[in-house]
C-alpha cells in the first residue's frame, strides 16, 4: 500500500547512519587494539590511522543521527513513532531538545555524542596511550550503537531505533488507510514535568558526566592491557577530575530542577534514580583520592584500579536500573521498559567480566608498597576518606537495589517506609567523618608528619569552627526533631564538622600554601564541600512551614499525602493571615504559549517593610496522566528562599454543575438569622442604591437588601441581593459571599416601609474560587548552591594544575608497552 504524505527519507538516512555507526565503531575498536598490540612500529601507525578514520565515520554517523532526529521532531513528522510519542505541535521550540532525552533512544544518542567529543580529546592528548585507551572508548561506542540500530538478528531485536515508523510499531485500524496521517493530528507531547529550562541543560551535562567516566576506566584498562601498571595514573588524573566536576555539576543541576519543578519541598529525596547517579560519583571521588595517594607515595594503586573501574561499571548498572523499568514502582524518574532488559544486562557484563577478570589476573603484579602507611601521614587519612566515600556509596546502592534483589531471588523485601530517614540517619554520620577528615588531612605531609606541628596548625581553625558553630547554634540552631533527639544531636555535630572543614581548608590555603591559589584546587573543592554541607544541614534542619492553616478551611482529605494543617486555603480576593505575612490570592492567568495556569499570590509583611508576588503554576498532565501537575515558585533572598506551590484547586466547572437549591425564609428587618458558618442580618431595603454593581442597570428600578454577614471568626461581609424591574420584566440579582460559600437572593417584599422580606439562602462550595497553598521557608539554602559552584571550580583548578604538571613531565616519561 502506498501511504499518502509520509516523509520517508529521514528514516532511511537515520537507519543508514545507525548501521554505519555500528560498523565504524567495531572497526575502530579492532584497529585501535592492533595499534598497540602489533609487533612492529610501522604496523601500529597504520592501524592507528585506520582507527582514527573509523572513529571519524563513527562521529559523523552520530552527529548525522542527531540532526536527522531533530529534523523529524522540529517538523512534526508524526509518521515516526519517536516524534509522535515525545513531541507535539504546540510544544515550545526551546523544549524540542528535551524530547531527545525523554526517550531512551535519544538519551543513548546523547551519550554516544559525548563519547565522540571525548574520544577526539583523547586522540589529541593521550600520546602513546591512544591505542589502548581508544580501544575501550570505541568498544563502548559499539555497545551504544547496538542500542540504536533496532534491527533483528535471528528473530531477536537488537536495540531500539528512533527512526521507526508509527505504523510499523502499532496495530491500529487507521493504518489500513493510505491517508492515515490525516487522522494523526498531533503527538503525545513532552511530559509536563520536563517542560522546564533545567530539563534542556541538565541532561546534557549529566550525560557528559556519565560519558566521561569511560576515560579513567579506559586508562585503568589500558594499564592492565599493556602491563604498564602505573604509567597511566598521572595522565588519567586530570580526566578523573574533569569527570568528577561535570558529573557532580549534572547531579546538582538535577537537584535544582527538582527544587524548582517538583513539590516535595526540597532538592533531594533519595529517589532511586538520584541515587544511581550519585553512587558512581562517590566512587569516582574515592578513586581520585587514591590516585593522588599513589602519585605521591606509591600506596593505593590497586584501590585506584578498583575505584576507577567501578565508577564506570556503576554508571552501566544505573543505566540498567533506570531503563529496565525495574524502578517503575519506586522512582518518578525512571524510563519504561522497552523490552531491552537482556541487552542492558549484556551491556554491563561485556565490561564487568573483562574488567574484573583482568584485575584479578594482574592483581598481584600491580605494584604495592609492603610497608603500611603511617598514622601521621597524609596518605593514611586520605585513604580513610576514600573508604568513607566508598562506604557511603555501598550503603546507598544496597538500599536502591532492593527491587533487583527481589527480582533475582524472588524475595519481597520492602523499601523503608520513610526512605529519606533511612538514608539520612546513616549519611549524617558519614558526613561528620568526611567533614572532619577534610579539615585535618591536608595538614599532614606524605610519608610522615610531626604530630605537634599538625596540632599547632589546627588550633586556630578549630577555634574558628567552634565560633561559627556557636553562632549558628545561638542564631538559629537546628530545629529539626522529626527523627528524635539522637538525630538532632548528630545534625549539630555535623554543623561543627562542616564549619571545621571550612575553616580548616581556608586556613590551609593561607598558612600551608601561603595564599597560592593556583595550587589550592583541592582545598577550594573542600571549601565548596563544607559550604554545601552547611547549606544542606541548615536549610533542611530549619525548613519552616509558613502556611500553617489557621482558618480551619481545608479541602484536603485525611488520607492525602499533604498535611491539611500545613496548607492554607486562600479565597480569591480575601486577605489571609500567614505568620509574618498577610497573603492574598489575587487571580490567575492561562499562558497560551506554555499552557500553564499561573496563580498570582500577593505577600505583604505585617510590619509593612516588604511586599512581593509569587506565581506558582499548574499544567495539565499528559502521557496518560490525569489531573494537573503543580510547579512551585520561589522568592530568592541572599539568606533564604520562600517557596510556594499549589496543593488544591477549586473546580472551575463546579458552578455549571451546581444543583443546590435556595432555602426561602421570611425574616424581619433587624433580626439575626443563622447559617452553618455564622449569622446574617437584613439591615434594610434600598431603592436604586448607588452601587457600582448596579451601574449598568441605569434607568431600571432596583430594589436591594442591605445585609451584613458575620462569620464565626468575627469577620464582617456586606451582601446586597436585589431584583430589577425593566418594563414588565422582573430579574433576580443574587449576591454571594464567596469566603463563606453563601449565596443570598431577595425574593419578594411589600412596600418599602414593610418590615418583612423573603430571603433565599444557599450554601454551596461551588461558588468558591480558591486555591490551597503550601509555603516553605528555606534558610541559607544559597550556601548549598554556592558550595556546588565552588566544588566545581576546585576540581577544574586541580585539573589544570595536573595538566600543567604532566606537560613538564612529558619529556621524561617513557611509555613502554610489552607485547602480549
PDB file of C-alpha atoms in Angstrom, residues 143-312:
ATOM      1  CA  UNK A 143      27.803  -1.186  22.595  1.00  0.00           C
ATOM      2  CA  UNK A 144      25.899   2.123  22.496  1.00  0.00           C
ATOM      3  CA  UNK A 145      25.464   1.764  18.723  1.00  0.00           C
ATOM      4  CA  UNK A 146      23.789  -1.615  19.270  1.00  0.00           C
ATOM      5  CA  UNK A 147      21.212   0.190  21.411  1.00  0.00           C
ATOM      6  CA  UNK A 148      20.196   2.361  18.440  1.00  0.00           C
ATOM      7  CA  UNK A 149      20.130   0.079  15.388  1.00  0.00           C
ATOM      8  CA  UNK A 150      16.788  -1.590  16.070  1.00  0.00           C
ATOM      9  CA  UNK A 151      17.445  -4.487  13.693  1.00  0.00           C
ATOM     10  CA  UNK A 152      16.668  -8.190  14.043  1.00  0.00           C
ATOM     11  CA  UNK A 153      19.216 -10.991  14.292  1.00  0.00           C
ATOM     12  CA  UNK A 154      17.673 -14.462  14.083  1.00  0.00           C
ATOM     13  CA  UNK A 155      14.324 -13.144  15.257  1.00  0.00           C
ATOM     14  CA  UNK A 156      15.717 -11.105  18.168  1.00  0.00           C
ATOM     15  CA  UNK A 157      15.610  -7.341  18.005  1.00  0.00           C
ATOM     16  CA  UNK A 158      18.860  -5.593  18.860  1.00  0.00           C
ATOM     17  CA  UNK A 159      18.357  -2.075  20.130  1.00  0.00           C
ATOM     18  CA  UNK A 160      15.500   0.329  19.550  1.00  0.00           C
ATOM     19  CA  UNK A 161      15.680   2.770  16.653  1.00  0.00           C
ATOM     20  CA  UNK A 162      14.301   6.305  16.946  1.00  0.00           C
ATOM     21  CA  UNK A 163      13.638   6.232  13.199  1.00  0.00           C
ATOM     22  CA  UNK A 164      10.910   3.561  13.094  1.00  0.00           C
ATOM     23  CA  UNK A 165       7.545   4.412  11.565  1.00  0.00           C
ATOM     24  CA  UNK A 166       4.475   4.611  13.754  1.00  0.00           C
ATOM     25  CA  UNK A 167       2.503   2.253  11.502  1.00  0.00           C
ATOM     26  CA  UNK A 168       5.179  -0.421  11.859  1.00  0.00           C
ATOM     27  CA  UNK A 169       5.118  -0.272  15.662  1.00  0.00           C
ATOM     28  CA  UNK A 170       1.394  -0.029  16.388  1.00  0.00           C
ATOM     29  CA  UNK A 171      -1.539  -2.172  15.362  1.00  0.00           C
ATOM     30  CA  UNK A 172      -4.490   0.150  14.780  1.00  0.00           C
ATOM     31  CA  UNK A 173      -7.315   0.251  12.188  1.00  0.00           C
ATOM     32  CA  UNK A 174      -6.271   3.663  10.875  1.00  0.00           C
ATOM     33  CA  UNK A 175      -3.114   2.171   9.352  1.00  0.00           C
ATOM     34  CA  UNK A 176      -5.237   0.252   6.868  1.00  0.00           C
ATOM     35  CA  UNK A 177      -5.948   3.601   5.238  1.00  0.00           C
ATOM     36  CA  UNK A 178      -3.424   5.193   2.865  1.00  0.00           C
ATOM     37  CA  UNK A 179      -4.307   8.635   4.260  1.00  0.00           C
ATOM     38  CA  UNK A 180      -3.855   7.673   7.931  1.00  0.00           C
ATOM     39  CA  UNK A 181      -1.662  10.738   8.515  1.00  0.00           C
ATOM     40  CA  UNK A 182      -4.702  12.962   8.011  1.00  0.00           C
ATOM     41  CA  UNK A 183      -6.071  11.404  11.226  1.00  0.00           C
ATOM     42  CA  UNK A 184      -2.846  11.838  13.247  1.00  0.00           C
ATOM     43  CA  UNK A 185      -3.393  15.474  14.154  1.00  0.00           C
ATOM     44  CA  UNK A 186      -0.816  15.763  16.912  1.00  0.00           C
ATOM     45  CA  UNK A 187       1.700  13.906  19.052  1.00  0.00           C
ATOM     46  CA  UNK A 188       1.543  12.950  22.716  1.00  0.00           C
ATOM     47  CA  UNK A 189       3.717  15.884  23.716  1.00  0.00           C
ATOM     48  CA  UNK A 190       6.520  16.216  26.227  1.00  0.00           C
ATOM     49  CA  UNK A 191       5.940  15.101  29.801  1.00  0.00           C
ATOM     50  CA  UNK A 192       4.653  18.074  31.785  1.00  0.00           C
ATOM     51  CA  UNK A 193       7.427  17.746  34.390  1.00  0.00           C
ATOM     52  CA  UNK A 194      10.103  18.059  31.692  1.00  0.00           C
ATOM     53  CA  UNK A 195       8.792  21.359  30.369  1.00  0.00           C
ATOM     54  CA  UNK A 196      11.316  23.337  32.347  1.00  0.00           C
ATOM     55  CA  UNK A 197      14.521  25.086  31.285  1.00  0.00           C
ATOM     56  CA  UNK A 198      16.561  22.861  33.622  1.00  0.00           C
ATOM     57  CA  UNK A 199      15.481  19.889  31.508  1.00  0.00           C
ATOM     58  CA  UNK A 200      17.125  21.492  28.478  1.00  0.00           C
ATOM     59  CA  UNK A 201      20.537  21.898  30.152  1.00  0.00           C
ATOM     60  CA  UNK A 202      20.637  19.323  32.985  1.00  0.00           C
ATOM     61  CA  UNK A 203      20.537  16.070  30.937  1.00  0.00           C
ATOM     62  CA  UNK A 204      23.346  17.071  28.525  1.00  0.00           C
ATOM     63  CA  UNK A 205      25.633  17.975  31.444  1.00  0.00           C
ATOM     64  CA  UNK A 206      24.678  14.833  33.360  1.00  0.00           C
ATOM     65  CA  UNK A 207      25.301  12.620  30.330  1.00  0.00           C
ATOM     66  CA  UNK A 208      28.644  14.309  29.734  1.00  0.00           C
ATOM     67  CA  UNK A 209      29.444  13.290  33.303  1.00  0.00           C
ATOM     68  CA  UNK A 210      28.258   9.730  32.636  1.00  0.00           C
ATOM     69  CA  UNK A 211      30.226   9.525  29.386  1.00  0.00           C
ATOM     70  CA  UNK A 212      33.410  10.986  30.878  1.00  0.00           C
ATOM     71  CA  UNK A 213      33.773   8.154  33.406  1.00  0.00           C
ATOM     72  CA  UNK A 214      34.793   5.944  30.454  1.00  0.00           C
ATOM     73  CA  UNK A 215      38.158   7.746  30.236  1.00  0.00           C
ATOM     74  CA  UNK A 216      39.566   6.924  33.717  1.00  0.00           C
ATOM     75  CA  UNK A 217      38.097   3.428  33.221  1.00  0.00           C
ATOM     76  CA  UNK A 218      39.819   3.153  29.833  1.00  0.00           C
ATOM     77  CA  UNK A 219      43.172   4.271  31.259  1.00  0.00           C
ATOM     78  CA  UNK A 220      42.887   1.689  34.029  1.00  0.00           C
ATOM     79  CA  UNK A 221      42.052  -0.964  31.432  1.00  0.00           C
ATOM     80  CA  UNK A 222      44.970   0.257  29.326  1.00  0.00           C
ATOM     81  CA  UNK A 223      47.290  -0.292  32.288  1.00  0.00           C
ATOM     82  CA  UNK A 224      46.056  -3.884  32.529  1.00  0.00           C
ATOM     83  CA  UNK A 225      46.160  -4.434  28.730  1.00  0.00           C
ATOM     84  CA  UNK A 226      49.739  -3.220  28.413  1.00  0.00           C
ATOM     85  CA  UNK A 227      51.015  -4.372  31.809  1.00  0.00           C
ATOM     86  CA  UNK A 228      52.335  -0.873  32.304  1.00  0.00           C
ATOM     87  CA  UNK A 229      50.554  -0.863  35.615  1.00  0.00           C
ATOM     88  CA  UNK A 230      51.493   2.563  36.882  1.00  0.00           C
ATOM     89  CA  UNK A 231      52.393   4.755  33.891  1.00  0.00           C
ATOM     90  CA  UNK A 232      48.795   5.804  33.255  1.00  0.00           C
ATOM     91  CA  UNK A 233      47.981   7.264  36.660  1.00  0.00           C
ATOM     92  CA  UNK A 234      49.330  10.784  36.111  1.00  0.00           C
ATOM     93  CA  UNK A 235      47.737  11.266  32.693  1.00  0.00           C
ATOM     94  CA  UNK A 236      44.415   9.807  33.876  1.00  0.00           C
ATOM     95  CA  UNK A 237      44.148  12.099  36.894  1.00  0.00           C
ATOM     96  CA  UNK A 238      43.044  15.280  35.005  1.00  0.00           C
ATOM     97  CA  UNK A 239      40.363  13.216  33.268  1.00  0.00           C
ATOM     98  CA  UNK A 240      39.091  11.917  36.585  1.00  0.00           C
ATOM     99  CA  UNK A 241      38.981  15.468  37.952  1.00  0.00           C
ATOM    100  CA  UNK A 242      37.064  16.629  34.879  1.00  0.00           C
ATOM    101  CA  UNK A 243      34.615  13.741  35.204  1.00  0.00           C
ATOM    102  CA  UNK A 244      34.046  14.381  38.921  1.00  0.00           C
ATOM    103  CA  UNK A 245      33.422  18.086  38.236  1.00  0.00           C
ATOM    104  CA  UNK A 246      30.956  17.556  35.391  1.00  0.00           C
ATOM    105  CA  UNK A 247      29.116  14.588  36.889  1.00  0.00           C
ATOM    106  CA  UNK A 248      28.769  16.388  40.230  1.00  0.00           C
ATOM    107  CA  UNK A 249      27.506  19.511  38.467  1.00  0.00           C
ATOM    108  CA  UNK A 250      25.000  17.452  36.459  1.00  0.00           C
ATOM    109  CA  UNK A 251      23.681  15.758  39.596  1.00  0.00           C
ATOM    110  CA  UNK A 252      23.180  19.073  41.378  1.00  0.00           C
ATOM    111  CA  UNK A 253      21.532  20.593  38.295  1.00  0.00           C
ATOM    112  CA  UNK A 254      19.031  17.776  38.712  1.00  0.00           C
ATOM    113  CA  UNK A 255      18.614  18.812  42.335  1.00  0.00           C
ATOM    114  CA  UNK A 256      17.979  22.397  41.212  1.00  0.00           C
ATOM    115  CA  UNK A 257      15.364  21.116  38.729  1.00  0.00           C
ATOM    116  CA  UNK A 258      13.686  19.129  41.497  1.00  0.00           C
ATOM    117  CA  UNK A 259      13.699  22.216  43.733  1.00  0.00           C
ATOM    118  CA  UNK A 260      12.097  24.408  41.068  1.00  0.00           C
ATOM    119  CA  UNK A 261       9.750  21.872  39.479  1.00  0.00           C
ATOM    120  CA  UNK A 262       8.739  19.221  41.986  1.00  0.00           C
ATOM    121  CA  UNK A 263       6.545  19.716  45.017  1.00  0.00           C
ATOM    122  CA  UNK A 264       8.128  17.645  47.761  1.00  0.00           C
ATOM    123  CA  UNK A 265       9.602  20.871  49.107  1.00  0.00           C
ATOM    124  CA  UNK A 266      13.303  20.283  48.617  1.00  0.00           C
ATOM    125  CA  UNK A 267      16.102  19.332  46.263  1.00  0.00           C
ATOM    126  CA  UNK A 268      16.906  15.734  47.199  1.00  0.00           C
ATOM    127  CA  UNK A 269      14.561  12.890  48.101  1.00  0.00           C
ATOM    128  CA  UNK A 270      16.888   9.858  47.881  1.00  0.00           C
ATOM    129  CA  UNK A 271      14.949   8.778  44.824  1.00  0.00           C
ATOM    130  CA  UNK A 272      16.476   5.608  43.275  1.00  0.00           C
ATOM    131  CA  UNK A 273      17.414   7.440  40.070  1.00  0.00           C
ATOM    132  CA  UNK A 274      19.073  10.235  42.056  1.00  0.00           C
ATOM    133  CA  UNK A 275      20.976   7.589  43.989  1.00  0.00           C
ATOM    134  CA  UNK A 276      22.000   5.752  40.815  1.00  0.00           C
ATOM    135  CA  UNK A 277      23.805   8.867  39.573  1.00  0.00           C
ATOM    136  CA  UNK A 278      25.282   9.822  42.960  1.00  0.00           C
ATOM    137  CA  UNK A 279      26.891   6.449  43.704  1.00  0.00           C
ATOM    138  CA  UNK A 280      29.309   6.445  40.702  1.00  0.00           C
ATOM    139  CA  UNK A 281      30.347   9.988  41.636  1.00  0.00           C
ATOM    140  CA  UNK A 282      31.152   8.956  45.213  1.00  0.00           C
ATOM    141  CA  UNK A 283      33.248   6.011  43.972  1.00  0.00           C
ATOM    142  CA  UNK A 284      34.989   8.227  41.400  1.00  0.00           C
ATOM    143  CA  UNK A 285      35.910  10.759  44.108  1.00  0.00           C
ATOM    144  CA  UNK A 286      37.275   7.878  46.192  1.00  0.00           C
ATOM    145  CA  UNK A 287      39.396   6.926  43.165  1.00  0.00           C
ATOM    146  CA  UNK A 288      40.659  10.480  42.831  1.00  0.00           C
ATOM    147  CA  UNK A 289      41.987  10.400  46.375  1.00  0.00           C
ATOM    148  CA  UNK A 290      43.706   7.028  45.987  1.00  0.00           C
ATOM    149  CA  UNK A 291      45.168   8.185  42.650  1.00  0.00           C
ATOM    150  CA  UNK A 292      46.716  11.182  44.431  1.00  0.00           C
ATOM    151  CA  UNK A 293      47.978   8.891  47.167  1.00  0.00           C
ATOM    152  CA  UNK A 294      49.731   6.666  44.636  1.00  0.00           C
ATOM    153  CA  UNK A 295      51.264   9.557  42.690  1.00  0.00           C
ATOM    154  CA  UNK A 296      52.818  10.955  45.875  1.00  0.00           C
ATOM    155  CA  UNK A 297      53.617   7.895  47.952  1.00  0.00           C
ATOM    156  CA  UNK A 298      53.286   4.709  45.894  1.00  0.00           C
ATOM    157  CA  UNK A 299      50.432   3.414  48.053  1.00  0.00           C
ATOM    158  CA  UNK A 300      46.854   2.520  46.959  1.00  0.00           C
ATOM    159  CA  UNK A 301      47.398   1.746  43.259  1.00  0.00           C
ATOM    160  CA  UNK A 302      45.222  -1.351  43.482  1.00  0.00           C
ATOM    161  CA  UNK A 303      42.456   0.672  45.110  1.00  0.00           C
ATOM    162  CA  UNK A 304      42.734   3.232  42.318  1.00  0.00           C
ATOM    163  CA  UNK A 305      42.203   0.490  39.751  1.00  0.00           C
ATOM    164  CA  UNK A 306      39.174  -0.799  41.641  1.00  0.00           C
ATOM    165  CA  UNK A 307      37.522   2.598  42.108  1.00  0.00           C
ATOM    166  CA  UNK A 308      38.031   3.793  38.525  1.00  0.00           C
ATOM    167  CA  UNK A 309      36.753   0.510  37.129  1.00  0.00           C
ATOM    168  CA  UNK A 310      33.758   0.507  39.475  1.00  0.00           C
ATOM    169  CA  UNK A 311      32.791   4.132  38.721  1.00  0.00           C
ATOM    170  CA  UNK A 312      32.073   3.322  35.066  1.00  0.00           C
TER     171      UNK A 312
END
